[in-house]
Tab-separated table of C-alpha atoms in Angstrom:
chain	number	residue	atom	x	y	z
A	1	UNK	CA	-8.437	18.150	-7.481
A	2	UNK	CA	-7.483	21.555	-6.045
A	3	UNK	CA	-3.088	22.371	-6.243
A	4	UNK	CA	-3.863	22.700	-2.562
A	5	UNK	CA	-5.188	19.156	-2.475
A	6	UNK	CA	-2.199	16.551	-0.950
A	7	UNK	CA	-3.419	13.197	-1.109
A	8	UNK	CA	-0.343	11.840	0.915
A	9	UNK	CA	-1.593	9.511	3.877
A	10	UNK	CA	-4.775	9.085	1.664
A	11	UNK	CA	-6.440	5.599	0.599
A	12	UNK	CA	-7.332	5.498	-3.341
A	13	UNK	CA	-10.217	3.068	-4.397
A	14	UNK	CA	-10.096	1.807	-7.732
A	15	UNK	CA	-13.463	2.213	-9.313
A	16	UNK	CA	-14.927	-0.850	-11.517
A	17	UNK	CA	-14.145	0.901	-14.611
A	18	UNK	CA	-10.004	1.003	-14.052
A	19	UNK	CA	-8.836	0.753	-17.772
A	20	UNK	CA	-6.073	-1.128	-16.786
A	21	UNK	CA	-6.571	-4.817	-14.599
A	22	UNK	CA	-3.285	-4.564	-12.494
A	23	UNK	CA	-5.610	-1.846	-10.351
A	24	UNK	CA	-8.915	-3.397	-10.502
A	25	UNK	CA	-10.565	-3.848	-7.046
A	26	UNK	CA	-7.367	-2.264	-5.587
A	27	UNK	CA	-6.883	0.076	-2.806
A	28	UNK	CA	-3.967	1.996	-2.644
A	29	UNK	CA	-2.255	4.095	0.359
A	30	UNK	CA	-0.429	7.031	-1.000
A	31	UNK	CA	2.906	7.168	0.013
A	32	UNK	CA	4.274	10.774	-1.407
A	33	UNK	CA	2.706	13.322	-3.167
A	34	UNK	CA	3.688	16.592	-5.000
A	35	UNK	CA	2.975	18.307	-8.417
A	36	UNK	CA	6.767	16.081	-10.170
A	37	UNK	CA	4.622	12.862	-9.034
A	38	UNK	CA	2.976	10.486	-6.681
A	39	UNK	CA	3.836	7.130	-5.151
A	40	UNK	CA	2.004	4.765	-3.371
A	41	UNK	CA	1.582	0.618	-2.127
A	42	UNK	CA	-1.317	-1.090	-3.038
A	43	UNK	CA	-2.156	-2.778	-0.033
A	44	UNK	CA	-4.679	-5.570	-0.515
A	45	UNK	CA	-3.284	-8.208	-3.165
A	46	UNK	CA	-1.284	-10.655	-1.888
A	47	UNK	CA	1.282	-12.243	-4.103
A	48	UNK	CA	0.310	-16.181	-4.146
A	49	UNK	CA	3.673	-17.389	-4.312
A	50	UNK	CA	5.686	-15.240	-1.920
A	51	UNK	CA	5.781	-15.200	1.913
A	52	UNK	CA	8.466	-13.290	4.094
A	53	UNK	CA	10.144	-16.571	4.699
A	54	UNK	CA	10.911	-16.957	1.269
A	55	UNK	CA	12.273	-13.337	0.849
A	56	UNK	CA	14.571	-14.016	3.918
A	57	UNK	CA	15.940	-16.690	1.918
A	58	UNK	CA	16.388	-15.936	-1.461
A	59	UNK	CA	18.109	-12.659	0.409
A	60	UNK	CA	20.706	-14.996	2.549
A	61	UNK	CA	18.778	-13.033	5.996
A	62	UNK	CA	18.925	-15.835	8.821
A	63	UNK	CA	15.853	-16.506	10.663
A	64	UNK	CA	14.927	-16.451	14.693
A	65	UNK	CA	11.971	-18.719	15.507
A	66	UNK	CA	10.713	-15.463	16.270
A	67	UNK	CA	10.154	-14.091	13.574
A	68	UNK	CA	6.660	-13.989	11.777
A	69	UNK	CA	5.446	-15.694	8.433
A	70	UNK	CA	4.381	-12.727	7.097
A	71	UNK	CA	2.626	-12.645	3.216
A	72	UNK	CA	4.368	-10.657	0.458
A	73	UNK	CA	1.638	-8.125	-1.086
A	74	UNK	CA	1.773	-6.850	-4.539
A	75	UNK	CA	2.591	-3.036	-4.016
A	76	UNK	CA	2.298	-1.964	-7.530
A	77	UNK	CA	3.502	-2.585	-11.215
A	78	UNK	CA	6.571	-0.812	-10.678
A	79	UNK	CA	9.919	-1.596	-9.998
A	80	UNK	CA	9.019	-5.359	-8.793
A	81	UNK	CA	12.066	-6.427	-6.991
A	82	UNK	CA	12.208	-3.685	-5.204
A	83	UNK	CA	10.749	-3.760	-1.697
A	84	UNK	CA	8.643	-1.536	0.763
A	85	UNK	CA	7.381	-1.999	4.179
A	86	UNK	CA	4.353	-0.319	5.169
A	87	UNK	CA	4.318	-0.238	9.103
A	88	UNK	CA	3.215	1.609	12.158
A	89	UNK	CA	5.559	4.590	13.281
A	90	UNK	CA	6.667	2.164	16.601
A	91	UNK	CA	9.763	1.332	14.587
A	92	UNK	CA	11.917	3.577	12.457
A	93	UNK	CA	15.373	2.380	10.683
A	94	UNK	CA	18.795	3.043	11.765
A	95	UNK	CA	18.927	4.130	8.294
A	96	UNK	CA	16.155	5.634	6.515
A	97	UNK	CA	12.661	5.760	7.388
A	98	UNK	CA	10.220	7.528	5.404
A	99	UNK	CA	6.990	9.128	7.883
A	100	UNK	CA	3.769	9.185	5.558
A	101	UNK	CA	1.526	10.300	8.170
A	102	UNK	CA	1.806	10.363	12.042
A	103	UNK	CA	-0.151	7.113	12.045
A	104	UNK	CA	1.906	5.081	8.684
A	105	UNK	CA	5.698	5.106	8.131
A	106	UNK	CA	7.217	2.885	5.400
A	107	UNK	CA	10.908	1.967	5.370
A	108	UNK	CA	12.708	0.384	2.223
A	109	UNK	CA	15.630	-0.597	3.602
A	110	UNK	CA	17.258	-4.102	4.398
A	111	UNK	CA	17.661	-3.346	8.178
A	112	UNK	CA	13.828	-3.861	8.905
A	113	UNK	CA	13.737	-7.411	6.839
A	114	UNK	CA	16.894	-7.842	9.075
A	115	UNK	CA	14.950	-6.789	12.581
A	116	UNK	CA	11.740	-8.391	11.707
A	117	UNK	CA	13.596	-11.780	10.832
A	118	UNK	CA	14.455	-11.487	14.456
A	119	UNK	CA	11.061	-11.060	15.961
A	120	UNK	CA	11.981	-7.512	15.979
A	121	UNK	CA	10.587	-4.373	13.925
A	122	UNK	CA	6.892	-2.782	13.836
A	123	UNK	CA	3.980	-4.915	15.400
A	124	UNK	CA	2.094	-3.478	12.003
A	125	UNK	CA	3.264	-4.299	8.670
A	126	UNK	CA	2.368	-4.524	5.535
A	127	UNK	CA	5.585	-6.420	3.036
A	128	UNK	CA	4.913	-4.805	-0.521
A	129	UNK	CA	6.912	-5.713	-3.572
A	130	UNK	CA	7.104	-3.044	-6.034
A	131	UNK	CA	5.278	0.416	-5.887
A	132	UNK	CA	2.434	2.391	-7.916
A	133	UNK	CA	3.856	5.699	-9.640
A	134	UNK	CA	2.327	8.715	-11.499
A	135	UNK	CA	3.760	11.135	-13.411
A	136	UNK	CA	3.099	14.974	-13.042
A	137	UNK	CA	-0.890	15.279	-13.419
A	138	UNK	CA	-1.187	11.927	-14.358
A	139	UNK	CA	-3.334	11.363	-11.132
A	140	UNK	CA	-5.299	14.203	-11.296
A	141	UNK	CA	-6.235	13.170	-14.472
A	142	UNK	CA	-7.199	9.203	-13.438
A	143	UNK	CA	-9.165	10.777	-10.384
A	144	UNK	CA	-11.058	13.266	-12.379
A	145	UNK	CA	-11.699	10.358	-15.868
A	146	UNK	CA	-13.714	8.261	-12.585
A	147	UNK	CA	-10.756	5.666	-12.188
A	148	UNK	CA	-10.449	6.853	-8.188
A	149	UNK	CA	-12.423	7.528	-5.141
A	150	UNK	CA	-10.381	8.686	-2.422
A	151	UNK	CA	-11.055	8.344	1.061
A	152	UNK	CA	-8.809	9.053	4.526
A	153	UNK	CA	-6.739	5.931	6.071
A	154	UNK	CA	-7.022	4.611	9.255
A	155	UNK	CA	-5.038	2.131	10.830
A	156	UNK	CA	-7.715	-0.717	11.021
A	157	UNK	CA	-8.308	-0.728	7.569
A	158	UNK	CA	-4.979	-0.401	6.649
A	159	UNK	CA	-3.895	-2.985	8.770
A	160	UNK	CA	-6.631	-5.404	10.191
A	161	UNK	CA	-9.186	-5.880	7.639
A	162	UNK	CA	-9.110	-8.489	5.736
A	163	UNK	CA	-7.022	-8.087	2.219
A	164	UNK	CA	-10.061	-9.133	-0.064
A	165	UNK	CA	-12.334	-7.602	2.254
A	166	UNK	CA	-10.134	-3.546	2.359
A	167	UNK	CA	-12.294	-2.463	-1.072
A	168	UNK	CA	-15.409	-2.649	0.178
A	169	UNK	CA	-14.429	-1.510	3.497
A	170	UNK	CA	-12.787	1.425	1.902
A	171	UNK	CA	-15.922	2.403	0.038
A	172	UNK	CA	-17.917	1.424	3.092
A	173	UNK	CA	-15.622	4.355	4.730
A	174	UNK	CA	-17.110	6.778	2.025
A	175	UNK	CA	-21.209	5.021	2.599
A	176	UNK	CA	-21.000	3.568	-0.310
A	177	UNK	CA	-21.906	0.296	-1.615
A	178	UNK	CA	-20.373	-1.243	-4.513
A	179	UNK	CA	-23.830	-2.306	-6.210
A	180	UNK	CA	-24.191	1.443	-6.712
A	181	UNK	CA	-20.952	1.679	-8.485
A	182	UNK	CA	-20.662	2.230	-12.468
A	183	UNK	CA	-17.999	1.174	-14.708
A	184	UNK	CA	-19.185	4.344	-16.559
A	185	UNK	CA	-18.105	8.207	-15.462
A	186	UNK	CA	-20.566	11.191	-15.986
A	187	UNK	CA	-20.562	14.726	-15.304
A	188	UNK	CA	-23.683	16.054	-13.757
């Protein structure tokens, strides 16, 4: 990857030979990128045990009728109580809300758990526990060893496929099929 290259707004696609199974079959939407680091939210593995109901309890948040049962995604081995919503830019917080791209915003702040308790807050919305970090070249260096493909975002695979269905629709993005993947990295 080029300095010039920002991946921010970008999907990653985890190829079958990840070394390490937290990332396998994941896709990832980066988040922020610059040469001290990147961040992103893995956005199709939903947590089995955690819904949005259960988040607005354990965090005392009352509930409308309104509001939506939402699942709880797992955004990434780091941090894991900390949490990030990846939404549309139709909402933005009172207090901080970061925009990715002009089509994905994320906010990581208790005012949107608040709002979309209510029935309130972005119509899409992705509820991510914890986050995926890299160090300075640390990326660069996973994309280059064949543990990435990247490909652009759009808001229908971000949002409306399927969660076990985003990696192949990711790769399907780039014309690829994942019988043609390797687990093994070459250099022509």
């Amino acid at each position: 990857m080029s300095s010039e290259t920002d991946l921010t707004g970008k999907l990653l696609i985890a190829m079958p030979g990840m070394g390490d199974p937290r990332f396998a079959h994941s896709v990832v939407l980066m988040c922020a990128y610059s040469p001290e680091g990147a961040m992103g939210l893995i956005i199709n593995k939903v947590t089995d045990e955690l819904r949005l109901d259960n988040l607005l309890e354990q965090l005392s948040i009352p509930k409308s009728p309104m509001a939506r049962d939402l699942p709880v995604h797992f955004g990434g081995p780091v941090e894991h109580g900390r949490g990030f919503v990846l939404h549309d830019p139709s909402y933005e917080s009172a207090i901080s809300t970061l925009e990715v791209t002009p089509e994905f915003s994320m906010t990581a702040t208790m005012d949107i758990l608040e709002d979309m308790a209510q029935g309130l807050g972005p119509s899409d919305v992705i509820l991510a526990l914890g986050y995926a970090g890299w160090g300075p070249g640390q990326l660069e260096g996973e994309i280059a060893g064949n543990g990435w493909l990247v490909c652009d975002a759009t808001r229908e695979l971000v949002f409306a496929a399927k969660d076990g269905e985003k990696w192949e629709a990711a790769l399907a993005s780039l014309g690829i099929s994942p019988l043609m993947l390797s687990a093994e990295g070459g250099r022509a």
